[in-house]
Short mmCIF file of C-alpha atoms in Angstrom, two decimals:
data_model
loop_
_atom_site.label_atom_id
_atom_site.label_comp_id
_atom_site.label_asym_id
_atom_site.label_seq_id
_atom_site.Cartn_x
_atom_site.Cartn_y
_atom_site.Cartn_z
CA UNK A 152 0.00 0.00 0.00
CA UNK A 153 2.38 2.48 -0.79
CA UNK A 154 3.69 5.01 -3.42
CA UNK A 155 6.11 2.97 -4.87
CA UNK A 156 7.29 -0.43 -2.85
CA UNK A 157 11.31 -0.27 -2.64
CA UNK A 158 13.01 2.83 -4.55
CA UNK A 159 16.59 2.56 -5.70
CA UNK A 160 19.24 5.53 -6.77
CA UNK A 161 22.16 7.18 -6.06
CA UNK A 162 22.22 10.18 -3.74
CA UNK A 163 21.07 13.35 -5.65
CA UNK A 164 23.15 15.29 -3.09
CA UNK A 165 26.99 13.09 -4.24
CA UNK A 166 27.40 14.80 -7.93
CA UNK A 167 30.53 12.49 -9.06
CA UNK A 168 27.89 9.23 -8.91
CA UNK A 169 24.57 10.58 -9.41
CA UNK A 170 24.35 10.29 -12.81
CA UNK A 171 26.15 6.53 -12.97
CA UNK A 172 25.94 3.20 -12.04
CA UNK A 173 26.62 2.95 -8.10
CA UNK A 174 28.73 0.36 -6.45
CA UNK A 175 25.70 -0.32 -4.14
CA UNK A 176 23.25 -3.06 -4.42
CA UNK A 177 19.98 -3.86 -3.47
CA UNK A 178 19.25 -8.26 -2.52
CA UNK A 179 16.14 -9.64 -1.96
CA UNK A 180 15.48 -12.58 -1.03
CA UNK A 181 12.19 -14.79 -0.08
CA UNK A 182 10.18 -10.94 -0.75
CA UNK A 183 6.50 -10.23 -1.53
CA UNK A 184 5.87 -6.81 -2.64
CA UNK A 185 2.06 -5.63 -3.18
CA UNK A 186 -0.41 -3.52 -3.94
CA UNK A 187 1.33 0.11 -5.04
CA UNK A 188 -0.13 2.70 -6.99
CA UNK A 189 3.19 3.51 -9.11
CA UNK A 190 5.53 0.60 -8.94
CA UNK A 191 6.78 -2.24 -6.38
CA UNK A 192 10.27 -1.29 -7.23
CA UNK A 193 12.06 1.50 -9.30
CA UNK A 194 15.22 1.90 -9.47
CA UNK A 195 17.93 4.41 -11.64
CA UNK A 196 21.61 3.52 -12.29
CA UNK A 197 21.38 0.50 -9.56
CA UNK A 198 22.58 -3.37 -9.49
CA UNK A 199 19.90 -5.27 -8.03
CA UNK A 200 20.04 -8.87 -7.45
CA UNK A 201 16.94 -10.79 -6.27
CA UNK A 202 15.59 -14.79 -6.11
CA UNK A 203 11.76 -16.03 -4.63
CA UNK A 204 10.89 -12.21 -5.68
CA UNK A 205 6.94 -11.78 -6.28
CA UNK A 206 5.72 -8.11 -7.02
CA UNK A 207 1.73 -7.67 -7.98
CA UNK A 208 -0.67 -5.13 -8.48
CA UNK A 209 1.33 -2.02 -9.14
CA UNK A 210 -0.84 0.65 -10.73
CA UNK A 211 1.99 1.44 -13.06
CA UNK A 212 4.46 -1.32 -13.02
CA UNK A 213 5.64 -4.06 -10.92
CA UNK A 214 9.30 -3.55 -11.50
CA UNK A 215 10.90 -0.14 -13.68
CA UNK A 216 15.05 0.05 -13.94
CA UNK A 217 16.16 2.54 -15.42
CA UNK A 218 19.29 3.78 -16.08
CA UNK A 219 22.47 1.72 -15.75
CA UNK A 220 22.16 -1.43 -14.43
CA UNK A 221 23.22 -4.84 -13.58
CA UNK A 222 20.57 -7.02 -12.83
CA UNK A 223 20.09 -10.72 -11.49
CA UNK A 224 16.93 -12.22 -10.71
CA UNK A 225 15.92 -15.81 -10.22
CA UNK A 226 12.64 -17.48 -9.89
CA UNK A 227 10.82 -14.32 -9.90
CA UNK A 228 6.88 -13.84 -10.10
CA UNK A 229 5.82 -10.74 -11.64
CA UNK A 230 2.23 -10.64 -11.59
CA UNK A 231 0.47 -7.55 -11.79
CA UNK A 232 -3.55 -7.97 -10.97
CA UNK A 233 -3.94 -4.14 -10.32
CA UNK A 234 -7.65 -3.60 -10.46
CA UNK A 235 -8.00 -0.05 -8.75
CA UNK A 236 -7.32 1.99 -12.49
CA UNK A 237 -6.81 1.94 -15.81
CA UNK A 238 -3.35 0.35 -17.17
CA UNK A 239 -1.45 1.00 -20.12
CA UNK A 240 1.93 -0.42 -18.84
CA UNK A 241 3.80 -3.30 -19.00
CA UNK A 242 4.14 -5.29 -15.60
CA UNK A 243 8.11 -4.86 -16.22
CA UNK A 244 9.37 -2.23 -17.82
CA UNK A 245 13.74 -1.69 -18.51
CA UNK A 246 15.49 0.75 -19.91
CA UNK A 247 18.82 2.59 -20.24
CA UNK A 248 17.47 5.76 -20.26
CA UNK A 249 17.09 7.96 -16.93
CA UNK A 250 16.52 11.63 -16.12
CA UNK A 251 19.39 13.75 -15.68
CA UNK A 252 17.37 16.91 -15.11
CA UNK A 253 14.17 18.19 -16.23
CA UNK A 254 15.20 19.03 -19.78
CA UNK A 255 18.41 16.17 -20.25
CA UNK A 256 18.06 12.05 -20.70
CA UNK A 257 21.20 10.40 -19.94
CA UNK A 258 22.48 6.89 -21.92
CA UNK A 259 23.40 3.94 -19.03
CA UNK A 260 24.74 0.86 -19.78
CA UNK A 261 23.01 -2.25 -18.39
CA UNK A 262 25.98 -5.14 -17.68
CA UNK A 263 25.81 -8.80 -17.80
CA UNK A 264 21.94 -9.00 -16.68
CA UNK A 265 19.92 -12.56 -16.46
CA UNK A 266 15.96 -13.41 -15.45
CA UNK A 267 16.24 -16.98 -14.61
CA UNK A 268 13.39 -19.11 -14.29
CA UNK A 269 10.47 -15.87 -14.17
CA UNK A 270 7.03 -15.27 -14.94
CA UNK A 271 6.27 -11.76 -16.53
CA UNK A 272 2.14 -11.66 -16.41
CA UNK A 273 -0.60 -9.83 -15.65
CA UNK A 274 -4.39 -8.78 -16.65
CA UNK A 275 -2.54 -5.78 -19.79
CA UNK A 276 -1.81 -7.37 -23.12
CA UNK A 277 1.75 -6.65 -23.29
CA UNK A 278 3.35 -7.34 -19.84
CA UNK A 279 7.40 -7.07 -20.66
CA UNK A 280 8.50 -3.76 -22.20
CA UNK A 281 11.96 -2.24 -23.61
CA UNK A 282 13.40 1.10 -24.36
CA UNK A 283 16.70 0.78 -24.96
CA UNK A 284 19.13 4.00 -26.58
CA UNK A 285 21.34 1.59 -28.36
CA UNK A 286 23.98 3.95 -27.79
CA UNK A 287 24.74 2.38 -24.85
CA UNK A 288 25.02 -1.36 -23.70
CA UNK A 289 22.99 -3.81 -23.22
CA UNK A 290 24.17 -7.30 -21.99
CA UNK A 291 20.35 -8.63 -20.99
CA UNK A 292 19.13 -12.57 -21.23
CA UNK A 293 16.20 -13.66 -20.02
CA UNK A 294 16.44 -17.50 -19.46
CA UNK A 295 13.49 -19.64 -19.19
CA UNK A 296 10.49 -17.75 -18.76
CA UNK A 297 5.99 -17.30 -18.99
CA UNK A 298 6.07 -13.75 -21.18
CA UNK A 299 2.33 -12.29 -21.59
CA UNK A 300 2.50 -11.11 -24.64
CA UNK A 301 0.56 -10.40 -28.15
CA UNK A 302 2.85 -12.74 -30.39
CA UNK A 303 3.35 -10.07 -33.23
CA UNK A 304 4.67 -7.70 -30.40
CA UNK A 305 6.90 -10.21 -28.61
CA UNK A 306 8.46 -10.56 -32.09
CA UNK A 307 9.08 -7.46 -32.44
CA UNK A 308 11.59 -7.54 -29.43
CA UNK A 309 14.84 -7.85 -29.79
CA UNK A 310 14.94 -11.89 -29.63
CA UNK A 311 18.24 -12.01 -29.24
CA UNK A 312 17.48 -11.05 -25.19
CA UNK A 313 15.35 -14.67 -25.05
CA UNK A 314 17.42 -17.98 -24.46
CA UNK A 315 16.22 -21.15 -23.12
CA UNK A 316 12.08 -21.88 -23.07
CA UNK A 317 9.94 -19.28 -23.45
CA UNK A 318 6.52 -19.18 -22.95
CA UNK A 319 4.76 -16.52 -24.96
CA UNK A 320 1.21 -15.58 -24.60
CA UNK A 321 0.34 -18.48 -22.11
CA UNK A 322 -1.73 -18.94 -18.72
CA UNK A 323 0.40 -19.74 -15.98
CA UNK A 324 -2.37 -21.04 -14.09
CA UNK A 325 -2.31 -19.74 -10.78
CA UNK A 326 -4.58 -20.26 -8.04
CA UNK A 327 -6.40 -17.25 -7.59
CA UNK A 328 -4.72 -14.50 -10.03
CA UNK A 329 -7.03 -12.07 -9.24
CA UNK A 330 -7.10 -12.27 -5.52
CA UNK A 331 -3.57 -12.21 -5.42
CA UNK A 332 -3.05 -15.80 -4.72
CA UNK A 333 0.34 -16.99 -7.26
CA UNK A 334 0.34 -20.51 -6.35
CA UNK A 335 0.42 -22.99 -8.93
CA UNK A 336 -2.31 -25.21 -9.25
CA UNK A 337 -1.58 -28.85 -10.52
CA UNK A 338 -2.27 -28.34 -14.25
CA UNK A 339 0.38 -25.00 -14.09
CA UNK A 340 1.92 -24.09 -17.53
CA UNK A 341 4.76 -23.05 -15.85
CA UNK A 342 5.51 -26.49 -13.69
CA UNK A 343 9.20 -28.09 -15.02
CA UNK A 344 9.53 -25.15 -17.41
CA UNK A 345 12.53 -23.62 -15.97
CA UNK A 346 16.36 -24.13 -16.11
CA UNK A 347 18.57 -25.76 -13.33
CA UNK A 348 21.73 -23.67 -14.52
CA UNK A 349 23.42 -21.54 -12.04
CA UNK A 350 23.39 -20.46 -8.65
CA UNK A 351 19.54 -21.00 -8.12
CA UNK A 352 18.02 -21.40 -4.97
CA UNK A 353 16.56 -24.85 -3.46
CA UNK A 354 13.70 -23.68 -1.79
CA UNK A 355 10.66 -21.28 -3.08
CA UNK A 356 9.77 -18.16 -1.23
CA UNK A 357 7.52 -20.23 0.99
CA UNK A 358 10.60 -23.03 1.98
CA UNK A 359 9.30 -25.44 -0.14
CA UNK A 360 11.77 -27.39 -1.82
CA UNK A 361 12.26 -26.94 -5.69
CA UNK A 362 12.10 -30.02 -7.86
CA UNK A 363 15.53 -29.55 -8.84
CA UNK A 364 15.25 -31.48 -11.67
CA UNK A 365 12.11 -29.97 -13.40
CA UNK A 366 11.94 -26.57 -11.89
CA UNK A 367 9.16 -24.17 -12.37
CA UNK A 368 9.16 -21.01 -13.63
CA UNK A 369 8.44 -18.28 -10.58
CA UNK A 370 8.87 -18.29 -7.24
CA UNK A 371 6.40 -20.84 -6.04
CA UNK A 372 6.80 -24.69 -6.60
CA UNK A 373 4.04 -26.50 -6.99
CA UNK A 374 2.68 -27.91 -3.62
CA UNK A 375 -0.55 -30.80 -3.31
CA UNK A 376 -3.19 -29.57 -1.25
#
């Protein structure tokens, strides 16, 4: 119930790093972020690493970076059932561009940054969105993943950002999307979709233990009632 969840950027007041990428970074871990009229998180020019992340109903986004970046996050759930107003934006939204002042967009670079194993959904049409100034760099894969998306618009997207399987336009089939609840129920699109590359954690964000052979995508596993 706030503003915006968990906001991320270098001090306005230290003028030698305000306007780059910061040393700093932000971990989550096992986090649920709800129910925020702007965004769960937004950062500018920040690193952000994150696994068992779920972020829903945001009445603009569930996640916006911006800026520089360097970004890890694994077995995320980005669901955004935001019911209170009219949406027009994606449920995650990157790009490399970021405010200097009020008349001046600055170029970051975003460096060596993976989804793993995520779920980018919600009740919009399109729910993963890009701006990128190609000017600067962009070293983004997203691994394994559910993508809600219009197929003609998902191919417009640079596809060279999509590795591994990815799941384009399909239900996840959670147990109560719009109530908020992102369980998976049995017949889940999303069960044994994901990768078991990496440094990926062995337990969802409730402690239930991943199959680590045939992982999900998101940060629940399936459990029987």
């Amino acid at each position: 119930n706030n503003f915006i969840g968990i906001q991320v950027e270098p001090s306005p007041f230290d003028f030698d790093i305000s306007n780059s990428l910061v040393s700093n970074r932000l971990d989550l871990k096992n986090v649920a972020i709800r129910n925020n009229s702007v965004a769960g998180i937004f950062s500018r020019n920040y690193r952000i690493r994150a696994e068992n992340l779920l972020v829903s109903a945001g009445g603009q986004h569930c996640v916006a970076l911006t800026g520089a970046g360097e970004y890890r996050f694994a077995h995320c759930t980005f669901a955004n059932n935001w019911s209170a107003s009219t949406r027009q934006t994606p449920a995650v939204f990157l790009s490399n561009l970021y405010q200097v002042d009020s008349q001046t967009l600055g170029v970051g670079n975003i460096l060596q940054s993976r989804f793993t194993n995520c779920i980018f959904y919600g009740n919009g049409l399109n729910e993963l969105g890009f701006d990128f100034d190609e000017s600067g760099s962009i070293d983004l894969t997203i691994d394994n993943a559910l993508v809600r998306m219009l197929e003609e618009d998902f191919l417009e997207l640079n596809q060279s950002y999509f590795t591994g399987n990815i799941l384009v336009g399909a239900n996840p089939g959670f147990v109560n999307f719009s109530a908020g609840d992102f369980r998976l129920t049995e017949g889940s699109a999303v069960r044994g979709q994901g990768g078991n590359g990496g440094n990926l954690p062995t337990t969802d964000i409730i402690g239930t233990p991943y199959n680590l052979s045939q992982r999900p995508l998101g940060c629940f596993e399936y459990l029987p009632e």
